[in-house]
Coordinates of C-alpha atoms and ligand atoms in Angstrom, one line a residue:
X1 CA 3.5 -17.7 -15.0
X2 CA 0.2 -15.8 -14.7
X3 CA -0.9 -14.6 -18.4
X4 CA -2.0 -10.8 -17.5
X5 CA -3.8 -8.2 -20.3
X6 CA -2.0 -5.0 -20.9
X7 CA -4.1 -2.5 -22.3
X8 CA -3.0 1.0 -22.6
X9 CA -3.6 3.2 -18.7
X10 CA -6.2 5.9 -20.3
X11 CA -6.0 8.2 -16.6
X12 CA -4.6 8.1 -13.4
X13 CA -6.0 9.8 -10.6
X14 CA -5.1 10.8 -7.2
X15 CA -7.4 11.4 -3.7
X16 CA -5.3 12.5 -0.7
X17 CA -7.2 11.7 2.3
X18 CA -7.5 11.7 6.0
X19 CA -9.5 9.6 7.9
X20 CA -10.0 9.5 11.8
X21 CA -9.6 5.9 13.2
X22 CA -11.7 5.1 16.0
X23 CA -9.1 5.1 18.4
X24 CA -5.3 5.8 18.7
X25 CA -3.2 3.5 16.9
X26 CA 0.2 3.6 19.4
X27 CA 3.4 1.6 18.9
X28 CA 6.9 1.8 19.9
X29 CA 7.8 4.6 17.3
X30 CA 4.8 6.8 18.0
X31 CA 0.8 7.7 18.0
X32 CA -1.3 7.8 15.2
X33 CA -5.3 9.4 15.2
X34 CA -5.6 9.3 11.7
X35 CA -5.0 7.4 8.7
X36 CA -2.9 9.8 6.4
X37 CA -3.0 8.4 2.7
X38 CA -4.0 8.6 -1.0
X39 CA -6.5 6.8 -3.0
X40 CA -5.0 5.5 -6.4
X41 CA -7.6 5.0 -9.1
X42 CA -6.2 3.2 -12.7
X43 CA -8.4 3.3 -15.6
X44 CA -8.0 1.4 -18.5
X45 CA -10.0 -1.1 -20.9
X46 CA -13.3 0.3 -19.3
X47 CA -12.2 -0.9 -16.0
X48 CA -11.1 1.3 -12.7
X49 CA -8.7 -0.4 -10.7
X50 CA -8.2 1.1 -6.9
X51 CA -5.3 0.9 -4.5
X52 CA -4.0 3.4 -1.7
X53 CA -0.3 3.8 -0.4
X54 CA 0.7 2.8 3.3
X55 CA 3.1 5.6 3.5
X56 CA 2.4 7.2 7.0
X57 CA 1.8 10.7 8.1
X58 CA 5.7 10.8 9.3
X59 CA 9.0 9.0 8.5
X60 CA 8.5 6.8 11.9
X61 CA 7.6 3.2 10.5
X62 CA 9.8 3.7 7.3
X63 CA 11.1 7.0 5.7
X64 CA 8.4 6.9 3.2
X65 CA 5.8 9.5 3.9
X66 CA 2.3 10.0 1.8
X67 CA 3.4 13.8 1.0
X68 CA 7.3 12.6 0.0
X69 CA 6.0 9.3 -1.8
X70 CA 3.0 11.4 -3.6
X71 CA 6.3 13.9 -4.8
X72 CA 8.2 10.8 -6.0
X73 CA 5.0 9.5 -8.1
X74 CA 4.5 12.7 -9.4
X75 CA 8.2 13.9 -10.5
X76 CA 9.7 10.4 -11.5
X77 CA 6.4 7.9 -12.1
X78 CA 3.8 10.0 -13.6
X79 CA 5.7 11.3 -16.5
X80 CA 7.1 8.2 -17.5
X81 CA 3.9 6.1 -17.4
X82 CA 3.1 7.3 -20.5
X83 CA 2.2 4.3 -23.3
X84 CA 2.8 1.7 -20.5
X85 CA -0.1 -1.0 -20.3
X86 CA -2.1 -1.9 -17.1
X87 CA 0.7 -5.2 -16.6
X88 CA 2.2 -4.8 -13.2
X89 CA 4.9 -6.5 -13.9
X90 CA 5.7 -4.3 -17.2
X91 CA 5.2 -1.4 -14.3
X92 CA 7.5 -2.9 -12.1
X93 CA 9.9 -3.6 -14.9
X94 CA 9.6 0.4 -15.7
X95 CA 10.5 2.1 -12.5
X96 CA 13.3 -0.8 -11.0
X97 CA 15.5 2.0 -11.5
X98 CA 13.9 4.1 -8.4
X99 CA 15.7 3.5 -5.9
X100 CA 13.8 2.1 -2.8
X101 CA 9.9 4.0 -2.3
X102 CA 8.3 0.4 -2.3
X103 CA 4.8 2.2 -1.1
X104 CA 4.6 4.2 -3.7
X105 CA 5.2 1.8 -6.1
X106 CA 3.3 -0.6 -4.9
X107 CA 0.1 2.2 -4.3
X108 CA 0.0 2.1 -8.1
X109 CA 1.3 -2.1 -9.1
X110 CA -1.7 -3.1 -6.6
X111 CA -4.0 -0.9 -8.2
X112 CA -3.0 -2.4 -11.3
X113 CA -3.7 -5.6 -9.9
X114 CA -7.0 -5.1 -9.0
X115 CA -7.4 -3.2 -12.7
X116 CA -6.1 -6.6 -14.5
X117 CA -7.9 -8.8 -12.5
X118 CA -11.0 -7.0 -13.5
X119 CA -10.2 -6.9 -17.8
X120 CA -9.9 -10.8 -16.9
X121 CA -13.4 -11.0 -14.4
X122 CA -11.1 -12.9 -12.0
X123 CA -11.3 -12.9 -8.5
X124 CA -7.9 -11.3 -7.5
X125 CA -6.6 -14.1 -4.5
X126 CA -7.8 -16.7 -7.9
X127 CA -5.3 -15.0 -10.7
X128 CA -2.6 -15.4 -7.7
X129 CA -3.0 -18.7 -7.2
X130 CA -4.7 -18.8 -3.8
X131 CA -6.2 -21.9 -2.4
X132 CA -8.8 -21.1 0.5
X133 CA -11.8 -18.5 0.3
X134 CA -11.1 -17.1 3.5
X135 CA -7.9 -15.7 5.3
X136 CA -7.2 -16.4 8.6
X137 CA -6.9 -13.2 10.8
X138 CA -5.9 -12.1 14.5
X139 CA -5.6 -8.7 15.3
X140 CA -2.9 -5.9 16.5
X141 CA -3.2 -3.9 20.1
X142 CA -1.3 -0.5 20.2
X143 CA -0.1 0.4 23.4
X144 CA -2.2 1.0 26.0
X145 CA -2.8 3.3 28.6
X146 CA -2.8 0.3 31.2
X147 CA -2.7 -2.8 31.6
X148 CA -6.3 -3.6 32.7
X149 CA -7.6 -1.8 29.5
X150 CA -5.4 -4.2 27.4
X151 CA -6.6 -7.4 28.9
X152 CA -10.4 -6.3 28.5
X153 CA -9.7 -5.7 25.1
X154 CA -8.2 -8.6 24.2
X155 CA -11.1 -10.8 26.2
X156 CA -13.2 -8.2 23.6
X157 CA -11.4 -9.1 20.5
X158 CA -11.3 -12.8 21.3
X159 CA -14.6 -12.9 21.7
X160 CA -15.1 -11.6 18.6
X161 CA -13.5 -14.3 16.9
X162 CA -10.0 -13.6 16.4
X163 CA -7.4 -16.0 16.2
X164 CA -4.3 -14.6 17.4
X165 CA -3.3 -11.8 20.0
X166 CA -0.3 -9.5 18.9
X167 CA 0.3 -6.4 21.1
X168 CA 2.5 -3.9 20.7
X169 CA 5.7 -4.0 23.3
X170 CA 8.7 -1.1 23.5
X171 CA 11.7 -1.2 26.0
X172 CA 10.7 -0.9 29.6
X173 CA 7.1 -1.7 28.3
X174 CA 7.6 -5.3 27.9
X175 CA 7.8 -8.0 30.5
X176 CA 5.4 -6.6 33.4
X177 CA 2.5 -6.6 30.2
X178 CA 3.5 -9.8 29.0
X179 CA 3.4 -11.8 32.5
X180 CA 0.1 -10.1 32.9
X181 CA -1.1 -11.3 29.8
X182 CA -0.2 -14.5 29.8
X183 CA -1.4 -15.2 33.3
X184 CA -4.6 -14.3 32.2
X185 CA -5.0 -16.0 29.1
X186 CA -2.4 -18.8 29.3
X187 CA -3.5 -20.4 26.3
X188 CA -4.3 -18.2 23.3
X189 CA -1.6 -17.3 20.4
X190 CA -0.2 -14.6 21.5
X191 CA 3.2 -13.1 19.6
X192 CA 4.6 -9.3 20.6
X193 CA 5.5 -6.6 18.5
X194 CA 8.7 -4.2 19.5
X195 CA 8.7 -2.1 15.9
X196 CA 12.6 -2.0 16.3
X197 CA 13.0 -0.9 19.9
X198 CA 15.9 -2.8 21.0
X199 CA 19.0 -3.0 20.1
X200 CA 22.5 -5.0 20.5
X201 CA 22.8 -4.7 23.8
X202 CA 19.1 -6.3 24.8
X203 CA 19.8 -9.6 23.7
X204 CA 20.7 -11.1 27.3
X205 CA 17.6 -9.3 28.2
X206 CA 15.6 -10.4 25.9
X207 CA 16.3 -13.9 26.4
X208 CA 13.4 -14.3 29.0
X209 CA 10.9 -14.0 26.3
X210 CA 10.9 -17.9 26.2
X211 CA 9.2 -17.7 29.3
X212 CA 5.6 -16.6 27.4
X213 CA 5.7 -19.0 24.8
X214 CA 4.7 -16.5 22.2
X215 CA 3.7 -17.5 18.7
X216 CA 6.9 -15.3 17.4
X217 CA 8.3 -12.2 18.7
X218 CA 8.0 -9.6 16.0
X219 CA 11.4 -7.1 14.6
X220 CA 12.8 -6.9 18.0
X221 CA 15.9 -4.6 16.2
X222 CA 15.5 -1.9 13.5
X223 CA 15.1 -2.7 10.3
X224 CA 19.3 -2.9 9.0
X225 CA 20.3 -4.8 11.9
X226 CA 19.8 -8.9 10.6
X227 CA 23.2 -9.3 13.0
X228 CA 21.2 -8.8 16.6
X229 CA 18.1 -10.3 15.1
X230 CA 20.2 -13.4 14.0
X231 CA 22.3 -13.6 17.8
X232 CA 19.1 -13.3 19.7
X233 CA 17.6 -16.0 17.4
X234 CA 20.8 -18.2 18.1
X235 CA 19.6 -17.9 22.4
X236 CA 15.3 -18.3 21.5
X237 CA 13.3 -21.3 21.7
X238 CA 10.4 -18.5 20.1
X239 CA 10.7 -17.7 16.5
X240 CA 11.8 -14.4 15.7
X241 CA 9.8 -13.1 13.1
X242 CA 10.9 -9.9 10.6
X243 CA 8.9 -6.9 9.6
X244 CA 10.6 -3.7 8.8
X245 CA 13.6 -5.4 8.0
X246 CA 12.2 -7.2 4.5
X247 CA 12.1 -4.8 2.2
X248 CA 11.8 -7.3 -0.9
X249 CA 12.5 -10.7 -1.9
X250 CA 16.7 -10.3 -1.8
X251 CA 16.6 -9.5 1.6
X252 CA 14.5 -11.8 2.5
X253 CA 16.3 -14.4 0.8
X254 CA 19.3 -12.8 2.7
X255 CA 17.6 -13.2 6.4
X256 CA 16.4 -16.6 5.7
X257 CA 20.2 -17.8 4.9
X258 CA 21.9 -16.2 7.2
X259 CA 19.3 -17.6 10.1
X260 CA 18.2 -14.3 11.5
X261 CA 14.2 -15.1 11.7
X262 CA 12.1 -18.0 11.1
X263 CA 9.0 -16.4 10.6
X264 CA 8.0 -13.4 7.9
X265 CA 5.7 -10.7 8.2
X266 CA 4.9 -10.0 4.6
X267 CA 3.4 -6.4 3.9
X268 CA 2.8 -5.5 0.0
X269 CA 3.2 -2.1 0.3
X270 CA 6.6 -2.4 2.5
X271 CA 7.7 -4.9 -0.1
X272 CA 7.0 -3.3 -3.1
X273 CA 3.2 -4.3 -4.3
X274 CA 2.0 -8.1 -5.0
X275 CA 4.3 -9.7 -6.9
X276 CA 7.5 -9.0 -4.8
X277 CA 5.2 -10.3 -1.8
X278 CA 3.9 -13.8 -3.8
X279 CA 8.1 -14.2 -4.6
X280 CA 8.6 -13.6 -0.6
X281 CA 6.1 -15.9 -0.2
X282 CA 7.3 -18.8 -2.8
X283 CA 11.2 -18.6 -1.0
X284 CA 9.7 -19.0 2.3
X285 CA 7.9 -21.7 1.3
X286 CA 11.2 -23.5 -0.3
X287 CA 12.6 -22.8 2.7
X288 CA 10.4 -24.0 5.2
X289 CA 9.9 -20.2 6.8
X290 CA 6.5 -19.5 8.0
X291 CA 4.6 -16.3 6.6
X292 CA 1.4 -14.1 7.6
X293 CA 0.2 -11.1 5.8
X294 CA 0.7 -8.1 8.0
X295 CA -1.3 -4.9 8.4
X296 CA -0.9 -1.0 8.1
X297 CA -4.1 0.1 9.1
X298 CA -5.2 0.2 5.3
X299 CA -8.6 1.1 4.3
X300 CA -10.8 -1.2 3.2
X301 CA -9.0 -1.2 -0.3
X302 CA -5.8 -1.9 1.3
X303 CA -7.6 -4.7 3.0
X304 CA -9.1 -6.1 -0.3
X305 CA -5.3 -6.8 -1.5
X306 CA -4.2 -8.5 2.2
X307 CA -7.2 -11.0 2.2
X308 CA -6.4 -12.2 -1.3
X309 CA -2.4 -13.0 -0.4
X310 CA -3.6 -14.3 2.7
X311 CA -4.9 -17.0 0.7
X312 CA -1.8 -18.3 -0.7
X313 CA -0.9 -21.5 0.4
X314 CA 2.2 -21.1 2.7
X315 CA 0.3 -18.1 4.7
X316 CA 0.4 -20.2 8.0
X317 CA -0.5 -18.0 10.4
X318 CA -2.9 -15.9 11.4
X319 CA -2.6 -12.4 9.7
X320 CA -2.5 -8.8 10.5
X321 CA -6.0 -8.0 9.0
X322 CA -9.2 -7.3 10.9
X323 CA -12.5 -5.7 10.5
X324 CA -12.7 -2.4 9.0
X325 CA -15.1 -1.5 12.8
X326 CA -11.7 -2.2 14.0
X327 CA -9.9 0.9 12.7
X328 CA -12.4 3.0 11.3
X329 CA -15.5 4.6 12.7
X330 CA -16.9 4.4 8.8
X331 CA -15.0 2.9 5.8
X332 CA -14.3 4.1 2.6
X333 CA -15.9 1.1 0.8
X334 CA -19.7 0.2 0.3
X335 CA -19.4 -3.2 2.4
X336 CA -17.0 -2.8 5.6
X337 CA -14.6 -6.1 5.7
X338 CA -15.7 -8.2 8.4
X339 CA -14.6 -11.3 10.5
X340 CA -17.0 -14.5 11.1
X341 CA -16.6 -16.2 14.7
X342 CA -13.9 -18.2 13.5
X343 CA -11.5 -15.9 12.7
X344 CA -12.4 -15.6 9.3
X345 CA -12.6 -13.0 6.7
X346 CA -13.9 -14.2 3.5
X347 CA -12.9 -12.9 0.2
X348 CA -15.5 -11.5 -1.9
X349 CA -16.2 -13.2 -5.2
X350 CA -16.1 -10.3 -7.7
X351 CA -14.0 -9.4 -9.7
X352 CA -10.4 -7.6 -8.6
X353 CA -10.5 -7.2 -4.8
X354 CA -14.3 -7.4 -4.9
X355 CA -14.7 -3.7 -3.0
X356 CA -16.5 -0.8 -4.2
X357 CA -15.5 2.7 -2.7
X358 CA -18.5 4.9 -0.9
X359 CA -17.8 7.9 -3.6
X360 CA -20.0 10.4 -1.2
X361 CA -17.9 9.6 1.4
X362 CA -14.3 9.9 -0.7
X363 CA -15.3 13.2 -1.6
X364 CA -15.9 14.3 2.2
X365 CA -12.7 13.0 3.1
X366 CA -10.2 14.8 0.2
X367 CA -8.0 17.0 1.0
X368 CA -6.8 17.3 -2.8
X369 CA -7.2 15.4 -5.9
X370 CA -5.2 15.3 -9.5
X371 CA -6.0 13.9 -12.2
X372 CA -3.5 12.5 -15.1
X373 CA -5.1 12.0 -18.4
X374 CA -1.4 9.8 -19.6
X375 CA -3.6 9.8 -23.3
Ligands
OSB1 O1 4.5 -3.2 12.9 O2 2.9 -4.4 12.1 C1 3.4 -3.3 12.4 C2 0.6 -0.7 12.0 C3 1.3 0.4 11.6 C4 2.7 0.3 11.5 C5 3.3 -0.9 11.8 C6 2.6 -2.0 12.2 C7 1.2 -1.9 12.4 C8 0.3 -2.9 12.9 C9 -1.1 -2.9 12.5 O3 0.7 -3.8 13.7 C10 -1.7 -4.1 12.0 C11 -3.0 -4.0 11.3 O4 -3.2 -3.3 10.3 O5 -4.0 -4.4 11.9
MG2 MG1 5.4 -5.2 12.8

């Protein structure tokens, strides 16, 4: 077991923030122009560790929103982190009984994360156990507006180095793009995302995917149905992979078992922070289920935390994480994540996630910030 300090949490503090992506981020559940989140910032033992929720703007993706989960954190975490140390795990321990709101949990567990891994001078994806310096990374394509202006930027983003291609597919958005795709670039990984959009009565439908040879096809059903995922994985030569529908490590236990994907898509904030993700990622591994790290747009913060699991050793694909250029017309963080023209994005050696945040910048972007002096 990892030995962690626990030093008293001296202050918590809170930056609400929007930031404009560089372009629309569309999927089958809606449009996004913005990232919508909060900064978390944990101080104790002289050290400031950072993290940020992945709640969105609206209850589309999950119900968690950033104004609901900043509510919950106030009303039911704040006043009851008093005298806790900076151990995630005596965090988690703390607030089991709160029903469900992984991303808010997990806003404040990572930042303790990154906070212990500093007190220790560790490398975060080291104190985890990871085994490679580097994650390996493809990137995500929202809808598009056509289908020429998808295949140029996929030639774009494979140029750039990226591994794998996942683009976003919805019902009655979903063959025409993928024959087109395919025909084009009949080689590269390629895997499609449908958020959910199906349901029960798509599987004969959907039985065609086969034909495109993708990598996996990603949450086909919403989140609660594992029956429809399970049938249509009965039918598939193509893994089906699950997203929305692990919510921690019981369910994903519960998927694997009952056969309904063969693939995970592991998000820490969906799952409840780091550790719940590294036990999702130790019972795939005993049972022979692929994992990748998957993305919500986060800032580079968010980004410092997916690199580090995506160094674990059963992460085998490529993950949801890409260059901070990708999303954001300017990051919050000093040095913008990049990708090398492998597919790489290399974790930084300091200590904790290795990021710094542009302050300047923060402070341009708040909407409002609280403080909470827990001492
Ligand atoms: O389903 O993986 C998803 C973004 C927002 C909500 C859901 C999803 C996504 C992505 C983006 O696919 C992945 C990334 O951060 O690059
Ligand atoms: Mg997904």
């Amino acid at each position: 077991m990892i030995e962690l300090p626990g030093e008293e949490i001296d202050r918590i503090t809170f930056y609400r923030v929007d930031i404009p992506y560089r372009e629309y981020f569309e999927t089958s559940f809606g449009r996004e122009y913005n990232k919508r989140t909060y900064i978390v910032l944990v101080e104790s033992g002289g050290e400031t560790g950072y993290g940020e929720t992945v709640a969105g703007g609206e209850p589309r993706y999950s119900y968690e929103t950033v104004d609901v989960d900043f509510l919950v954190t106030e009303k039911y975490i704040i006043p009851n982190l008093r005298g806790s140390t900076s151990n995630p795990l005596e965090f988690l321990d703390r607030f089991r009984w709160i029903k469900g709101y992984n991303m808010a949990k997990a806003a404040i567990e990572m930042a303790l994360w990154d906070l212990s891994s500093k007190l220790l001078s560790k490398p975060l994806y080291k104190l985890i156990g990871g085994v490679r310096r580097y994650a390996d990374v493809g990137v995500s394509i929202g809808l598009q507006k056509s289908i020429d202006i998808l295949l140029d930027k996929i030639g774009k983003y494979l140029e750039e180095g990226y591994q794998r291609i996942k683009i976003k597919i919805a019902k009655n958005r979903d063959y025409e793009i993928l024959k087109r795709v395919r025909k084009e670039y009949p080689d590269i990984k390629l895997t499609a995302d449908a958020n959910g959009d199906y349901s029960y009565g798509d599987i004969d439908y959907l039985r065609d995917i086969d034909e495109f040879s993708l990598l996996y096809f990603e949450q086909p059903f919403p989140d609660w149905d594992l029956y429809s995922h399970k049938k249509l994985q009965e039918i598939l030569d193509t893994p089906v992979c699950l997203d929305e529908s692990i919510s921690n490590s019981g369910s994903a236990y519960g998927a694997i078992k009952l056969k309904a994907c063969r693939v995970i898509n592991i998000k820490p904030g969906r799952v409840g922070g780091i550790f719940e993700s590294i036990k999702i990622h130790n019972i795939s591994r005993d049972h022979s289920v692929g994992v990748w790290i998957g993305g919500m747009l986060e800032t580079g913060i968010g980004r410092g935390f997916n690199v580090a699991l995506a160094t674990l050793p059963n992460v085998s694909y490529p993950s949801d994480i890409s260059a901070s250029k990708r999303y954001y017309v300017k990051d919050i963080v000093t040095e913008p994540w990049e990708i090398d023209s492998k597919g790489r994005m290399w974790v930084r050696e300091g200590s904790g996630i290795g990021v710094e945040i542009d302050w300047e910048y923060l402070e341009k972007l708040t909407i409002w910030k609280k403080v909470f002096s827990l001492r």
